[in-house]
Amino acid sequence: NAGVTQTPKFQVLKTGQSMTLQCAQDMNHEYMSWYRQDPGMGLRLIHYSVGAGITDQGEVPNGYNVSRSTTEDFPLRLLSAAPSQTSVYFCASSYSPGTESYEQYFGPGTRLTVT
Amino acid sequence: AQSVAQPEDQVNVAEGNPLTVKCTYSVSGNPYLFWYVQYPNRGLQFLLKYITGDNLVKGSYGFEAEFNKSQTSFHLKKPSALVSDSALYFCAVRVNSGSARQLTFGSGTQLTVLP
């Protein structure tokens, strides 16, 4: 299994540009989520999905959109990039959200810089 | 609301000495507690979890953690530190919170093991 994959690894955007961060998993996990990691703040949840066709907002959703058309893929879209969105973005997946005991598997991250 | 505190931004320990990375939590209900490790430029890797049962949990790479309900703590420990243990460590908590069941992370503790 490839686990959780993310593309691209690095990206530089200008303010106002849009882009999509890709995330895919091959473990048939129902639950997928996007986090951003900023120094001294740990990981903060942006959006999550409990299954195909179902998404919801996390702690810091503003400026981001998601969709979940398949179990495998969970792309994150930046609508109009702002310097405050400079961060490292991690995608994660786990088994059914109804089973809190399952740990999340993380992708390698996308380092985004907005100038 | 659930929260996690990692009171130390940085922990330094000599190789061969025991190490402790502290974590306290605040939740309503029974917590599910996790430790993750992040090596430079990598995603988070699962180390161990507490769901129920024995308060001492053993995980990967010789790490263990002790759940203390009265002190609401879940400290990570290792009897003999290795230089290769140097990394960023995150504590996280999860509860049954409606449909969210979100994972809340602490701010992270940078562990440096000195040769």
mmCIF file of C-alpha atoms in Angstrom:
data_model
loop_
_atom_site.group_PDB
_atom_site.id
_atom_site.type_symbol
_atom_site.label_atom_id
_atom_site.label_comp_id
_atom_site.label_asym_id
_atom_site.label_seq_id
_atom_site.Cartn_x
_atom_site.Cartn_y
_atom_site.Cartn_z
ATOM 1 C CA ASN A 1 0.000 0.000 0.000
ATOM 2 C CA ALA A 2 1.156 3.524 -0.762
ATOM 3 C CA GLY A 3 -0.751 4.796 2.275
ATOM 4 C CA VAL A 4 -1.627 8.492 2.116
ATOM 5 C CA THR A 5 -0.084 10.428 -0.752
ATOM 6 C CA GLN A 6 -0.044 14.170 -1.269
ATOM 7 C CA THR A 7 0.917 16.324 -4.223
ATOM 8 C CA PRO A 8 2.645 18.629 -4.718
ATOM 9 C CA LYS A 9 5.363 18.519 -2.052
ATOM 10 C CA PHE A 10 6.149 22.202 -2.437
ATOM 11 C CA GLN A 11 4.220 25.099 -3.949
ATOM 12 C CA VAL A 12 4.699 28.852 -4.194
ATOM 13 C CA LEU A 13 1.658 30.988 -5.000
ATOM 14 C CA LYS A 14 1.079 34.663 -5.466
ATOM 15 C CA THR A 15 -1.627 36.362 -3.446
ATOM 16 C CA GLY A 16 -4.997 35.848 -5.101
ATOM 17 C CA GLN A 17 -4.083 32.719 -7.024
ATOM 18 C CA SER A 18 -6.030 29.523 -6.561
ATOM 19 C CA MET A 19 -4.838 25.962 -6.451
ATOM 20 C CA THR A 20 -5.769 22.454 -5.391
ATOM 21 C CA LEU A 21 -3.770 20.275 -3.037
ATOM 22 C CA GLN A 22 -4.264 16.638 -3.852
ATOM 23 C CA CYS A 23 -4.659 13.824 -1.330
ATOM 24 C CA ALA A 24 -5.287 10.139 -1.971
ATOM 25 C CA GLN A 25 -5.328 7.018 0.166
ATOM 26 C CA ASP A 26 -5.469 3.365 -0.789
ATOM 27 C CA MET A 27 -6.479 1.892 2.564
ATOM 28 C CA ASN A 28 -10.245 2.166 2.009
ATOM 29 C CA HIS A 29 -10.512 4.554 4.938
ATOM 30 C CA GLU A 30 -13.838 6.299 5.359
ATOM 31 C CA TYR A 31 -12.553 9.250 7.373
ATOM 32 C CA MET A 32 -10.226 11.806 5.783
ATOM 33 C CA SER A 33 -9.110 15.195 6.994
ATOM 34 C CA TRP A 34 -6.921 18.174 6.211
ATOM 35 C CA TYR A 35 -4.727 19.918 8.762
ATOM 36 C CA ARG A 36 -2.410 22.858 8.631
ATOM 37 C CA GLN A 37 0.718 22.976 10.752
ATOM 38 C CA ASP A 38 2.115 26.285 11.913
ATOM 39 C CA PRO A 39 5.060 26.774 14.303
ATOM 40 C CA GLY A 40 4.037 26.572 17.939
ATOM 41 C CA MET A 41 0.410 25.817 17.111
ATOM 42 C CA GLY A 42 0.380 22.110 16.505
ATOM 43 C CA LEU A 43 -1.992 20.872 13.846
ATOM 44 C CA ARG A 44 -5.329 22.537 13.247
ATOM 45 C CA LEU A 45 -8.180 20.861 11.453
ATOM 46 C CA ILE A 46 -9.355 22.605 8.286
ATOM 47 C CA HIS A 47 -12.005 20.277 6.837
ATOM 48 C CA TYR A 48 -12.881 16.640 7.192
ATOM 49 C CA SER A 49 -15.002 13.986 5.548
ATOM 50 C CA VAL A 50 -16.709 10.980 7.099
ATOM 51 C CA GLY A 51 -17.317 9.327 3.744
ATOM 52 C CA ALA A 52 -17.804 9.940 0.034
ATOM 53 C CA GLY A 53 -20.161 12.849 -0.537
ATOM 54 C CA ILE A 54 -19.983 14.076 3.073
ATOM 55 C CA THR A 55 -17.741 16.904 4.236
ATOM 56 C CA ASP A 56 -17.728 19.315 7.137
ATOM 57 C CA GLN A 57 -15.749 22.209 8.540
ATOM 58 C CA GLY A 58 -13.052 21.945 11.127
ATOM 59 C CA GLU A 59 -11.449 24.600 13.282
ATOM 60 C CA VAL A 60 -10.007 26.843 10.530
ATOM 61 C CA PRO A 61 -12.077 26.387 7.335
ATOM 62 C CA ASN A 62 -12.106 29.941 5.963
ATOM 63 C CA GLY A 63 -10.476 30.275 2.563
ATOM 64 C CA TYR A 64 -10.577 26.556 1.811
ATOM 65 C CA ASN A 65 -13.012 24.242 0.049
ATOM 66 C CA VAL A 66 -13.142 20.466 -0.116
ATOM 67 C CA SER A 67 -15.117 17.782 -1.867
ATOM 68 C CA ARG A 68 -15.185 13.998 -1.579
ATOM 69 C CA SER A 69 -16.466 12.332 -4.722
ATOM 70 C CA THR A 70 -14.670 9.029 -4.069
ATOM 71 C CA THR A 71 -13.466 7.160 -1.002
ATOM 72 C CA GLU A 72 -9.870 7.492 -2.158
ATOM 73 C CA ASP A 73 -9.525 11.198 -2.932
ATOM 74 C CA PHE A 74 -9.966 14.322 -0.817
ATOM 75 C CA PRO A 75 -8.642 17.453 -2.545
ATOM 76 C CA LEU A 76 -8.263 20.774 -0.753
ATOM 77 C CA ARG A 77 -8.864 23.928 -2.753
ATOM 78 C CA LEU A 78 -7.510 27.345 -1.933
ATOM 79 C CA LEU A 79 -9.905 29.805 -3.486
ATOM 80 C CA SER A 80 -7.811 32.996 -3.377
ATOM 81 C CA ALA A 81 -4.478 32.486 -1.689
ATOM 82 C CA ALA A 82 -3.389 34.852 1.085
ATOM 83 C CA PRO A 83 -0.035 35.109 2.884
ATOM 84 C CA SER A 84 -1.774 33.864 6.059
ATOM 85 C CA GLN A 85 -2.214 30.538 4.298
ATOM 86 C CA THR A 86 1.515 29.978 4.162
ATOM 87 C CA SER A 87 1.834 26.732 6.055
ATOM 88 C CA VAL A 88 2.490 23.019 5.834
ATOM 89 C CA TYR A 89 -0.630 21.064 4.951
ATOM 90 C CA PHE A 90 -1.207 17.468 5.969
ATOM 91 C CA CYS A 91 -3.856 15.082 4.806
ATOM 92 C CA ALA A 92 -4.814 12.183 7.062
ATOM 93 C CA SER A 93 -7.141 9.204 6.957
ATOM 94 C CA SER A 94 -8.486 6.591 9.323
ATOM 95 C CA TYR A 95 -11.101 3.892 9.602
ATOM 96 C CA SER A 96 -14.703 4.699 10.365
ATOM 97 C CA PRO A 97 -15.182 7.890 12.347
ATOM 98 C CA GLY A 98 -17.536 6.006 14.593
ATOM 99 C CA THR A 99 -14.609 4.110 16.025
ATOM 100 C CA GLU A 100 -12.617 6.665 17.937
ATOM 101 C CA SER A 101 -9.921 4.186 18.783
ATOM 102 C CA TYR A 102 -8.448 4.140 15.308
ATOM 103 C CA GLU A 103 -5.333 6.198 14.745
ATOM 104 C CA GLN A 104 -4.954 8.490 11.763
ATOM 105 C CA TYR A 105 -2.419 7.930 9.000
ATOM 106 C CA PHE A 106 -0.740 11.058 7.686
ATOM 107 C CA GLY A 107 0.608 11.984 4.291
ATOM 108 C CA PRO A 108 4.063 13.531 3.846
ATOM 109 C CA GLY A 109 2.727 17.077 3.646
ATOM 110 C CA THR A 110 2.647 19.979 1.206
ATOM 111 C CA ARG A 111 4.719 23.043 2.030
ATOM 112 C CA LEU A 112 2.888 26.091 0.676
ATOM 113 C CA THR A 113 4.269 29.601 0.487
ATOM 114 C CA VAL A 114 2.060 32.517 -0.521
ATOM 115 C CA THR A 115 3.877 35.711 -1.490
ATOM 116 C CA ALA B 1 -14.452 21.634 24.087
ATOM 117 C CA GLN B 2 -11.461 19.352 24.245
ATOM 118 C CA SER B 3 -7.897 20.566 24.558
ATOM 119 C CA VAL B 4 -4.385 19.269 24.933
ATOM 120 C CA ALA B 5 -1.416 20.992 26.556
ATOM 121 C CA GLN B 6 2.226 20.169 26.085
ATOM 122 C CA PRO B 7 3.879 22.452 28.619
ATOM 123 C CA GLU B 8 7.414 22.103 27.281
ATOM 124 C CA ASP B 9 8.360 23.406 23.846
ATOM 125 C CA GLN B 10 11.774 21.793 24.100
ATOM 126 C CA VAL B 11 13.173 18.836 26.018
ATOM 127 C CA ASN B 12 16.863 17.979 26.027
ATOM 128 C CA VAL B 13 18.189 14.694 27.357
ATOM 129 C CA ALA B 14 21.494 12.870 27.179
ATOM 130 C CA GLU B 15 21.696 9.650 25.233
ATOM 131 C CA GLY B 16 21.081 6.663 27.477
ATOM 132 C CA ASN B 17 19.093 8.651 30.028
ATOM 133 C CA PRO B 18 15.363 8.221 30.510
ATOM 134 C CA LEU B 19 13.123 10.724 28.779
ATOM 135 C CA THR B 20 9.684 12.127 29.531
ATOM 136 C CA VAL B 21 7.560 14.309 27.296
ATOM 137 C CA LYS B 22 4.583 15.748 29.135
ATOM 138 C CA CYS B 23 0.975 15.986 28.035
ATOM 139 C CA THR B 24 -2.189 16.992 29.861
ATOM 140 C CA TYR B 25 -5.678 17.032 28.453
ATOM 141 C CA SER B 26 -9.157 18.379 29.079
ATOM 142 C CA VAL B 27 -12.244 16.631 27.738
ATOM 143 C CA SER B 28 -15.833 15.894 28.564
ATOM 144 C CA GLY B 29 -16.195 12.164 28.670
ATOM 145 C CA ASN B 30 -13.718 9.360 28.218
ATOM 146 C CA PRO B 31 -10.627 10.361 26.267
ATOM 147 C CA TYR B 32 -8.837 8.479 23.554
ATOM 148 C CA LEU B 33 -5.209 9.614 23.714
ATOM 149 C CA PHE B 34 -2.489 9.378 21.103
ATOM 150 C CA TRP B 35 1.159 10.184 20.644
ATOM 151 C CA TYR B 36 2.626 10.969 17.241
ATOM 152 C CA VAL B 37 6.191 11.692 16.190
ATOM 153 C CA GLN B 38 7.323 13.912 13.334
ATOM 154 C CA TYR B 39 10.800 13.716 11.866
ATOM 155 C CA PRO B 40 12.086 16.690 9.831
ATOM 156 C CA ASN B 41 10.217 17.232 6.564
ATOM 157 C CA ARG B 42 8.020 14.205 7.175
ATOM 158 C CA GLY B 43 4.409 13.569 8.079
ATOM 159 C CA LEU B 44 3.290 12.461 11.519
ATOM 160 C CA GLN B 45 3.804 8.839 12.510
ATOM 161 C CA PHE B 46 1.661 7.066 15.066
ATOM 162 C CA LEU B 47 3.527 5.937 18.206
ATOM 163 C CA LEU B 48 0.911 4.663 20.631
ATOM 164 C CA LYS B 49 -2.603 5.136 21.941
ATOM 165 C CA TYR B 50 -4.675 4.744 25.063
ATOM 166 C CA ILE B 51 -8.242 3.617 24.616
ATOM 167 C CA THR B 52 -9.104 1.666 27.744
ATOM 168 C CA GLY B 53 -7.587 -0.909 30.052
ATOM 169 C CA ASP B 54 -4.062 -0.789 31.427
ATOM 170 C CA ASN B 55 -2.872 2.694 32.245
ATOM 171 C CA LEU B 56 0.608 1.914 30.918
ATOM 172 C CA VAL B 57 0.608 1.673 27.153
ATOM 173 C CA LYS B 58 3.530 0.391 25.125
ATOM 174 C CA GLY B 59 4.164 1.548 21.591
ATOM 175 C CA SER B 60 6.677 1.705 18.772
ATOM 176 C CA TYR B 61 10.456 2.185 19.131
ATOM 177 C CA GLY B 62 10.463 1.373 22.866
ATOM 178 C CA PHE B 63 8.190 4.243 23.851
ATOM 179 C CA GLU B 64 5.480 3.952 26.464
ATOM 180 C CA ALA B 65 2.958 6.301 27.996
ATOM 181 C CA GLU B 66 1.123 6.367 31.285
ATOM 182 C CA PHE B 67 -2.504 7.414 31.470
ATOM 183 C CA ASN B 68 -3.360 9.140 34.737
ATOM 184 C CA LYS B 69 -7.037 9.958 34.976
ATOM 185 C CA SER B 70 -6.854 11.901 38.244
ATOM 186 C CA GLN B 71 -4.126 14.168 36.883
ATOM 187 C CA THR B 72 -5.561 14.164 33.337
ATOM 188 C CA SER B 73 -2.112 13.391 32.002
ATOM 189 C CA PHE B 74 -0.654 11.112 29.365
ATOM 190 C CA HIS B 75 3.120 11.508 29.550
ATOM 191 C CA LEU B 76 5.357 9.826 26.994
ATOM 192 C CA LYS B 77 8.374 7.966 28.338
ATOM 193 C CA LYS B 78 11.339 5.912 27.247
ATOM 194 C CA PRO B 79 13.801 4.245 29.622
ATOM 195 C CA SER B 80 16.908 4.944 27.544
ATOM 196 C CA ALA B 81 16.976 7.693 24.929
ATOM 197 C CA LEU B 82 18.681 7.381 21.564
ATOM 198 C CA VAL B 83 20.015 10.190 19.386
ATOM 199 C CA SER B 84 17.652 8.931 16.692
ATOM 200 C CA ASP B 85 14.696 9.729 18.978
ATOM 201 C CA SER B 86 15.307 13.427 18.339
ATOM 202 C CA ALA B 87 12.109 14.686 16.712
ATOM 203 C CA LEU B 88 8.936 16.681 17.270
ATOM 204 C CA TYR B 89 6.357 14.892 19.418
ATOM 205 C CA PHE B 90 2.638 15.577 19.457
ATOM 206 C CA CYS B 91 0.029 14.482 21.947
ATOM 207 C CA ALA B 92 -3.569 14.304 20.733
ATOM 208 C CA VAL B 93 -6.992 13.573 22.197
ATOM 209 C CA ARG B 94 -10.202 12.422 20.635
ATOM 210 C CA VAL B 95 -13.714 11.919 22.021
ATOM 211 C CA ASN B 96 -17.086 11.032 20.680
ATOM 212 C CA SER B 97 -18.277 14.495 19.699
ATOM 213 C CA GLY B 98 -21.344 14.006 17.579
ATOM 214 C CA SER B 99 -20.359 13.371 13.995
ATOM 215 C CA ALA B 100 -17.025 15.161 14.298
ATOM 216 C CA ARG B 101 -14.927 12.960 16.526
ATOM 217 C CA GLN B 102 -12.135 15.365 15.860
ATOM 218 C CA LEU B 103 -8.557 14.801 16.869
ATOM 219 C CA THR B 104 -7.194 17.759 18.841
ATOM 220 C CA PHE B 105 -3.411 18.157 18.910
ATOM 221 C CA GLY B 106 -1.082 19.769 21.369
ATOM 222 C CA SER B 107 1.430 22.344 20.174
ATOM 223 C CA GLY B 108 4.275 19.842 20.058
ATOM 224 C CA THR B 109 7.484 19.240 22.015
ATOM 225 C CA GLN B 110 10.851 19.209 20.316
ATOM 226 C CA LEU B 111 12.948 16.421 21.801
ATOM 227 C CA THR B 112 16.696 16.610 21.389
ATOM 228 C CA VAL B 113 18.826 13.701 22.518
ATOM 229 C CA LEU B 114 22.427 14.733 22.977
ATOM 230 C CA PRO B 115 25.227 12.237 22.233
#
